[in-house]
Amino acid sequence: MAPILAIILAAAAKAGAPVVKAIVQKHAGPLAGTLAGSVIDQVAAKVGVPAEDLAQADPTAIESAVRTVEAETPEMIALWQAGLSGQFALLQSEQAEGFWQSAWRWGWMYLLAFLWLCAFLFFPLARSLGFLIDPIDAAQLLTLTGWFISLYMGGHTVKEIGKQAVEAVRTWRRDA
């Protein structure tokens, strides 16, 4: 992802797009779900290629796309801020409702963590010591975890996990 950031930064500097440059320049870590990721996705959409293929795109088209996105950044920032405000309002309303209304979130997290530990650590260890314990079906546990992730963290999290899994398989196939 670093070459894409460099391409966008160079195009922003050349096109005179200080807001796009500032957003992308201050970014560190994974891009998914960030404002910098949104800017890069918008530039790629304007160029007409996936973000991963920006390195092969025409630099003139990238500069033009950066100029267009620069003009749209106030709206993007406002939407981003509205999303953060909504998340904060949800957190505050859950805390105002009391313990039991928000307990399902952390309760499910701890339950799932316990079940994963049972499936891959405690139950195999108990079986190796001679206890007759049925194993937990990993596919069912993964499905349950996926449901929780999609309910708690939203569908974009599941979509991003899927993208990362597909990219991991592509990398493995390329290396093999």
PDB file of C-alpha atoms in Angstrom:
ATOM      1  CA  MET A   1       0.000   0.000   0.000  1.00  0.00           C
ATOM      2  CA  ALA A   2       3.015   2.304   0.457  1.00  0.00           C
ATOM      3  CA  PRO A   3       3.515   2.811  -3.321  1.00  0.00           C
ATOM      4  CA  ILE A   4      -0.112   3.894  -3.647  1.00  0.00           C
ATOM      5  CA  LEU A   5       0.342   6.427  -0.842  1.00  0.00           C
ATOM      6  CA  ALA A   6       3.454   7.772  -2.564  1.00  0.00           C
ATOM      7  CA  ILE A   7       1.616   8.048  -5.893  1.00  0.00           C
ATOM      8  CA  ILE A   8      -1.282   9.933  -4.306  1.00  0.00           C
ATOM      9  CA  LEU A   9       1.092  12.216  -2.367  1.00  0.00           C
ATOM     10  CA  ALA A  10       3.084  13.031  -5.503  1.00  0.00           C
ATOM     11  CA  ALA A  11      -0.073  13.698  -7.506  1.00  0.00           C
ATOM     12  CA  ALA A  12      -1.508  15.854  -4.705  1.00  0.00           C
ATOM     13  CA  ALA A  13       1.686  17.908  -4.508  1.00  0.00           C
ATOM     14  CA  LYS A  14       1.789  18.356  -8.296  1.00  0.00           C
ATOM     15  CA  ALA A  15      -1.940  19.103  -8.585  1.00  0.00           C
ATOM     16  CA  GLY A  16      -1.925  21.580  -5.721  1.00  0.00           C
ATOM     17  CA  ALA A  17      -4.291  19.572  -3.498  1.00  0.00           C
ATOM     18  CA  PRO A  18      -3.175  20.380   0.066  1.00  0.00           C
ATOM     19  CA  VAL A  19      -6.162  18.792   1.829  1.00  0.00           C
ATOM     20  CA  VAL A  20      -5.758  15.445   0.045  1.00  0.00           C
ATOM     21  CA  LYS A  21      -2.008  15.596   0.681  1.00  0.00           C
ATOM     22  CA  ALA A  22      -2.532  16.349   4.392  1.00  0.00           C
ATOM     23  CA  ILE A  23      -5.043  13.534   4.837  1.00  0.00           C
ATOM     24  CA  VAL A  24      -2.904  10.908   3.100  1.00  0.00           C
ATOM     25  CA  GLN A  25       0.418  12.181   4.499  1.00  0.00           C
ATOM     26  CA  LYS A  26      -0.649  11.892   8.147  1.00  0.00           C
ATOM     27  CA  HIS A  27      -1.868   8.325   7.719  1.00  0.00           C
ATOM     28  CA  ALA A  28      -0.109   5.354   9.305  1.00  0.00           C
ATOM     29  CA  GLY A  29      -1.220   1.747   9.478  1.00  0.00           C
ATOM     30  CA  PRO A  30      -3.917  -0.108   7.523  1.00  0.00           C
ATOM     31  CA  LEU A  31      -6.020   2.033   5.208  1.00  0.00           C
ATOM     32  CA  ALA A  32      -9.319   0.171   5.418  1.00  0.00           C
ATOM     33  CA  GLY A  33     -11.983   2.194   7.160  1.00  0.00           C
ATOM     34  CA  THR A  34      -9.893   5.361   7.445  1.00  0.00           C
ATOM     35  CA  LEU A  35     -10.345   8.783   5.917  1.00  0.00           C
ATOM     36  CA  ALA A  36      -7.099   8.295   3.976  1.00  0.00           C
ATOM     37  CA  GLY A  37      -8.469   4.987   2.664  1.00  0.00           C
ATOM     38  CA  SER A  38     -11.630   6.750   1.543  1.00  0.00           C
ATOM     39  CA  VAL A  39      -9.596   9.419  -0.260  1.00  0.00           C
ATOM     40  CA  ILE A  40      -7.521   6.780  -2.051  1.00  0.00           C
ATOM     41  CA  ASP A  41     -10.636   4.806  -2.975  1.00  0.00           C
ATOM     42  CA  GLN A  42     -12.232   7.966  -4.382  1.00  0.00           C
ATOM     43  CA  VAL A  43      -9.132   8.781  -6.436  1.00  0.00           C
ATOM     44  CA  ALA A  44      -9.028   5.225  -7.764  1.00  0.00           C
ATOM     45  CA  ALA A  45     -12.743   5.355  -8.621  1.00  0.00           C
ATOM     46  CA  LYS A  46     -12.252   8.630 -10.509  1.00  0.00           C
ATOM     47  CA  VAL A  47      -9.338   7.093 -12.435  1.00  0.00           C
ATOM     48  CA  GLY A  48     -11.459   4.008 -13.091  1.00  0.00           C
ATOM     49  CA  VAL A  49      -9.137   1.398 -11.605  1.00  0.00           C
ATOM     50  CA  PRO A  50      -8.987  -0.505  -8.320  1.00  0.00           C
ATOM     51  CA  ALA A  51      -6.799   1.192  -5.694  1.00  0.00           C
ATOM     52  CA  GLU A  52      -4.248  -1.612  -5.997  1.00  0.00           C
ATOM     53  CA  ASP A  53      -3.748  -0.773  -9.704  1.00  0.00           C
ATOM     54  CA  LEU A  54      -3.099   2.970  -9.276  1.00  0.00           C
ATOM     55  CA  ALA A  55       0.638   2.377  -9.777  1.00  0.00           C
ATOM     56  CA  GLN A  56      -0.055   1.335 -13.383  1.00  0.00           C
ATOM     57  CA  ALA A  57      -2.512   4.174 -14.094  1.00  0.00           C
ATOM     58  CA  ASP A  58      -1.745   7.270 -16.146  1.00  0.00           C
ATOM     59  CA  PRO A  59      -0.191   9.944 -13.884  1.00  0.00           C
ATOM     60  CA  THR A  60      -2.185  12.673 -15.647  1.00  0.00           C
ATOM     61  CA  ALA A  61      -5.431  10.845 -14.880  1.00  0.00           C
ATOM     62  CA  ILE A  62      -4.358  10.456 -11.257  1.00  0.00           C
ATOM     63  CA  GLU A  63      -3.621  14.196 -10.965  1.00  0.00           C
ATOM     64  CA  SER A  64      -7.010  15.037 -12.470  1.00  0.00           C
ATOM     65  CA  ALA A  65      -8.708  12.639 -10.072  1.00  0.00           C
ATOM     66  CA  VAL A  66      -6.826  14.148  -7.124  1.00  0.00           C
ATOM     67  CA  ARG A  67      -8.018  17.635  -8.134  1.00  0.00           C
ATOM     68  CA  THR A  68     -11.609  16.389  -8.287  1.00  0.00           C
ATOM     69  CA  VAL A  69     -11.325  14.636  -4.927  1.00  0.00           C
ATOM     70  CA  GLU A  70      -9.716  17.753  -3.437  1.00  0.00           C
ATOM     71  CA  ALA A  71     -12.852  19.681  -4.328  1.00  0.00           C
ATOM     72  CA  GLU A  72     -14.991  16.964  -2.690  1.00  0.00           C
ATOM     73  CA  THR A  73     -12.950  16.598   0.515  1.00  0.00           C
ATOM     74  CA  PRO A  74     -15.001  19.031   2.622  1.00  0.00           C
ATOM     75  CA  GLU A  75     -18.044  16.830   2.026  1.00  0.00           C
ATOM     76  CA  MET A  76     -16.013  13.669   2.723  1.00  0.00           C
ATOM     77  CA  ILE A  77     -14.687  15.135   5.962  1.00  0.00           C
ATOM     78  CA  ALA A  78     -18.198  16.198   6.979  1.00  0.00           C
ATOM     79  CA  LEU A  79     -19.505  12.679   6.315  1.00  0.00           C
ATOM     80  CA  TRP A  80     -16.564  11.187   8.206  1.00  0.00           C
ATOM     81  CA  GLN A  81     -17.226  13.516  11.144  1.00  0.00           C
ATOM     82  CA  ALA A  82     -20.938  12.662  11.079  1.00  0.00           C
ATOM     83  CA  GLY A  83     -20.072   8.969  11.220  1.00  0.00           C
ATOM     84  CA  LEU A  84     -17.770   9.481  14.191  1.00  0.00           C
ATOM     85  CA  SER A  85     -20.401  11.607  15.906  1.00  0.00           C
ATOM     86  CA  GLY A  86     -22.953   8.848  15.354  1.00  0.00           C
ATOM     87  CA  GLN A  87     -20.627   6.243  16.839  1.00  0.00           C
ATOM     88  CA  PHE A  88     -19.994   8.433  19.867  1.00  0.00           C
ATOM     89  CA  ALA A  89     -23.722   9.116  20.305  1.00  0.00           C
ATOM     90  CA  LEU A  90     -24.407   5.363  20.176  1.00  0.00           C
ATOM     91  CA  LEU A  91     -21.745   4.735  22.804  1.00  0.00           C
ATOM     92  CA  GLN A  92     -23.173   7.436  25.055  1.00  0.00           C
ATOM     93  CA  SER A  93     -26.747   6.186  24.667  1.00  0.00           C
ATOM     94  CA  GLU A  94     -25.696   2.639  25.515  1.00  0.00           C
ATOM     95  CA  GLN A  95     -23.894   3.841  28.605  1.00  0.00           C
ATOM     96  CA  ALA A  96     -26.922   5.913  29.617  1.00  0.00           C
ATOM     97  CA  GLU A  97     -29.232   2.885  29.310  1.00  0.00           C
ATOM     98  CA  GLY A  98     -27.243   1.008  31.878  1.00  0.00           C
ATOM     99  CA  PHE A  99     -25.215  -2.127  32.240  1.00  0.00           C
ATOM    100  CA  TRP A 100     -27.500  -4.781  30.752  1.00  0.00           C
ATOM    101  CA  GLN A 101     -28.292  -2.957  27.498  1.00  0.00           C
ATOM    102  CA  SER A 102     -24.626  -2.938  26.466  1.00  0.00           C
ATOM    103  CA  ALA A 103     -23.508  -6.118  28.216  1.00  0.00           C
ATOM    104  CA  TRP A 104     -24.316  -8.287  25.200  1.00  0.00           C
ATOM    105  CA  ARG A 105     -21.372  -6.821  23.270  1.00  0.00           C
ATOM    106  CA  TRP A 106     -18.594  -7.566  25.707  1.00  0.00           C
ATOM    107  CA  GLY A 107     -20.411 -10.680  26.940  1.00  0.00           C
ATOM    108  CA  TRP A 108     -20.352 -12.179  23.448  1.00  0.00           C
ATOM    109  CA  MET A 109     -16.705 -11.188  23.006  1.00  0.00           C
ATOM    110  CA  TYR A 110     -15.699 -13.017  26.167  1.00  0.00           C
ATOM    111  CA  LEU A 111     -17.925 -15.994  25.353  1.00  0.00           C
ATOM    112  CA  LEU A 112     -16.428 -16.327  21.877  1.00  0.00           C
ATOM    113  CA  ALA A 113     -12.900 -15.983  23.235  1.00  0.00           C
ATOM    114  CA  PHE A 114     -13.654 -18.714  25.784  1.00  0.00           C
ATOM    115  CA  LEU A 115     -15.147 -20.998  23.125  1.00  0.00           C
ATOM    116  CA  TRP A 116     -12.113 -20.542  20.842  1.00  0.00           C
ATOM    117  CA  LEU A 117      -9.808 -21.350  23.755  1.00  0.00           C
ATOM    118  CA  CYS A 118     -11.895 -24.423  24.531  1.00  0.00           C
ATOM    119  CA  ALA A 119     -11.904 -25.554  20.906  1.00  0.00           C
ATOM    120  CA  PHE A 120      -8.172 -25.281  20.327  1.00  0.00           C
ATOM    121  CA  LEU A 121      -6.559 -25.474  23.762  1.00  0.00           C
ATOM    122  CA  PHE A 122      -8.625 -26.722  26.698  1.00  0.00           C
ATOM    123  CA  PHE A 123     -10.629 -29.531  25.038  1.00  0.00           C
ATOM    124  CA  PRO A 124      -7.680 -31.027  23.104  1.00  0.00           C
ATOM    125  CA  LEU A 125      -5.608 -30.914  26.286  1.00  0.00           C
ATOM    126  CA  ALA A 126      -8.418 -32.594  28.257  1.00  0.00           C
ATOM    127  CA  ARG A 127      -8.798 -35.276  25.548  1.00  0.00           C
ATOM    128  CA  SER A 128      -5.043 -35.918  25.647  1.00  0.00           C
ATOM    129  CA  LEU A 129      -5.387 -36.515  29.384  1.00  0.00           C
ATOM    130  CA  GLY A 130      -8.129 -39.096  28.796  1.00  0.00           C
ATOM    131  CA  PHE A 131     -11.310 -37.076  29.351  1.00  0.00           C
ATOM    132  CA  LEU A 132     -14.147 -37.790  26.936  1.00  0.00           C
ATOM    133  CA  ILE A 133     -15.077 -34.336  25.650  1.00  0.00           C
ATOM    134  CA  ASP A 134     -16.664 -33.763  22.279  1.00  0.00           C
ATOM    135  CA  PRO A 135     -14.765 -31.252  20.173  1.00  0.00           C
ATOM    136  CA  ILE A 136     -16.335 -27.959  19.185  1.00  0.00           C
ATOM    137  CA  ASP A 137     -16.950 -27.810  15.452  1.00  0.00           C
ATOM    138  CA  ALA A 138     -14.615 -25.091  14.165  1.00  0.00           C
ATOM    139  CA  ALA A 139     -16.884 -24.296  11.197  1.00  0.00           C
ATOM    140  CA  GLN A 140     -19.828 -23.617  13.496  1.00  0.00           C
ATOM    141  CA  LEU A 141     -17.661 -21.539  15.813  1.00  0.00           C
ATOM    142  CA  LEU A 142     -16.355 -19.546  12.847  1.00  0.00           C
ATOM    143  CA  THR A 143     -19.922 -18.980  11.619  1.00  0.00           C
ATOM    144  CA  LEU A 144     -21.008 -17.806  15.063  1.00  0.00           C
ATOM    145  CA  THR A 145     -17.997 -15.496  15.250  1.00  0.00           C
ATOM    146  CA  GLY A 146     -18.778 -14.129  11.783  1.00  0.00           C
ATOM    147  CA  TRP A 147     -22.358 -13.378  12.803  1.00  0.00           C
ATOM    148  CA  PHE A 148     -21.172 -11.546  15.893  1.00  0.00           C
ATOM    149  CA  ILE A 149     -18.573  -9.574  13.957  1.00  0.00           C
ATOM    150  CA  SER A 150     -21.124  -8.533  11.351  1.00  0.00           C
ATOM    151  CA  LEU A 151     -23.681  -7.513  13.991  1.00  0.00           C
ATOM    152  CA  TYR A 152     -21.292  -5.793  16.341  1.00  0.00           C
ATOM    153  CA  MET A 153     -18.723  -4.311  13.996  1.00  0.00           C
ATOM    154  CA  GLY A 154     -20.833  -3.972  10.863  1.00  0.00           C
ATOM    155  CA  GLY A 155     -20.752  -5.568   7.462  1.00  0.00           C
ATOM    156  CA  HIS A 156     -17.715  -3.592   6.320  1.00  0.00           C
ATOM    157  CA  THR A 157     -15.570  -5.436   8.854  1.00  0.00           C
ATOM    158  CA  VAL A 158     -16.657  -8.807   7.468  1.00  0.00           C
ATOM    159  CA  LYS A 159     -16.096  -7.516   3.930  1.00  0.00           C
ATOM    160  CA  GLU A 160     -12.584  -6.333   4.828  1.00  0.00           C
ATOM    161  CA  ILE A 161     -11.727  -9.638   6.500  1.00  0.00           C
ATOM    162  CA  GLY A 162     -12.889 -11.389   3.324  1.00  0.00           C
ATOM    163  CA  LYS A 163     -10.721  -9.120   1.161  1.00  0.00           C
ATOM    164  CA  GLN A 164      -7.704  -9.814   3.352  1.00  0.00           C
ATOM    165  CA  ALA A 165      -8.335 -13.565   3.183  1.00  0.00           C
ATOM    166  CA  VAL A 166      -8.575 -13.472  -0.617  1.00  0.00           C
ATOM    167  CA  GLU A 167      -5.391 -11.391  -0.831  1.00  0.00           C
ATOM    168  CA  ALA A 168      -3.597 -13.849   1.480  1.00  0.00           C
ATOM    169  CA  VAL A 169      -4.585 -16.764  -0.768  1.00  0.00           C
ATOM    170  CA  ARG A 170      -3.406 -14.842  -3.860  1.00  0.00           C
ATOM    171  CA  THR A 171      -0.070 -14.167  -2.158  1.00  0.00           C
ATOM    172  CA  TRP A 172       0.315 -17.832  -1.229  1.00  0.00           C
ATOM    173  CA  ARG A 173      -0.471 -18.924  -4.790  1.00  0.00           C
ATOM    174  CA  ARG A 174       1.974 -16.375  -6.237  1.00  0.00           C
ATOM    175  CA  ASP A 175       4.745 -17.570  -3.935  1.00  0.00           C
ATOM    176  CA  ALA A 176       4.093 -21.255  -4.616  1.00  0.00           C
TER     177      ALA A 176
END
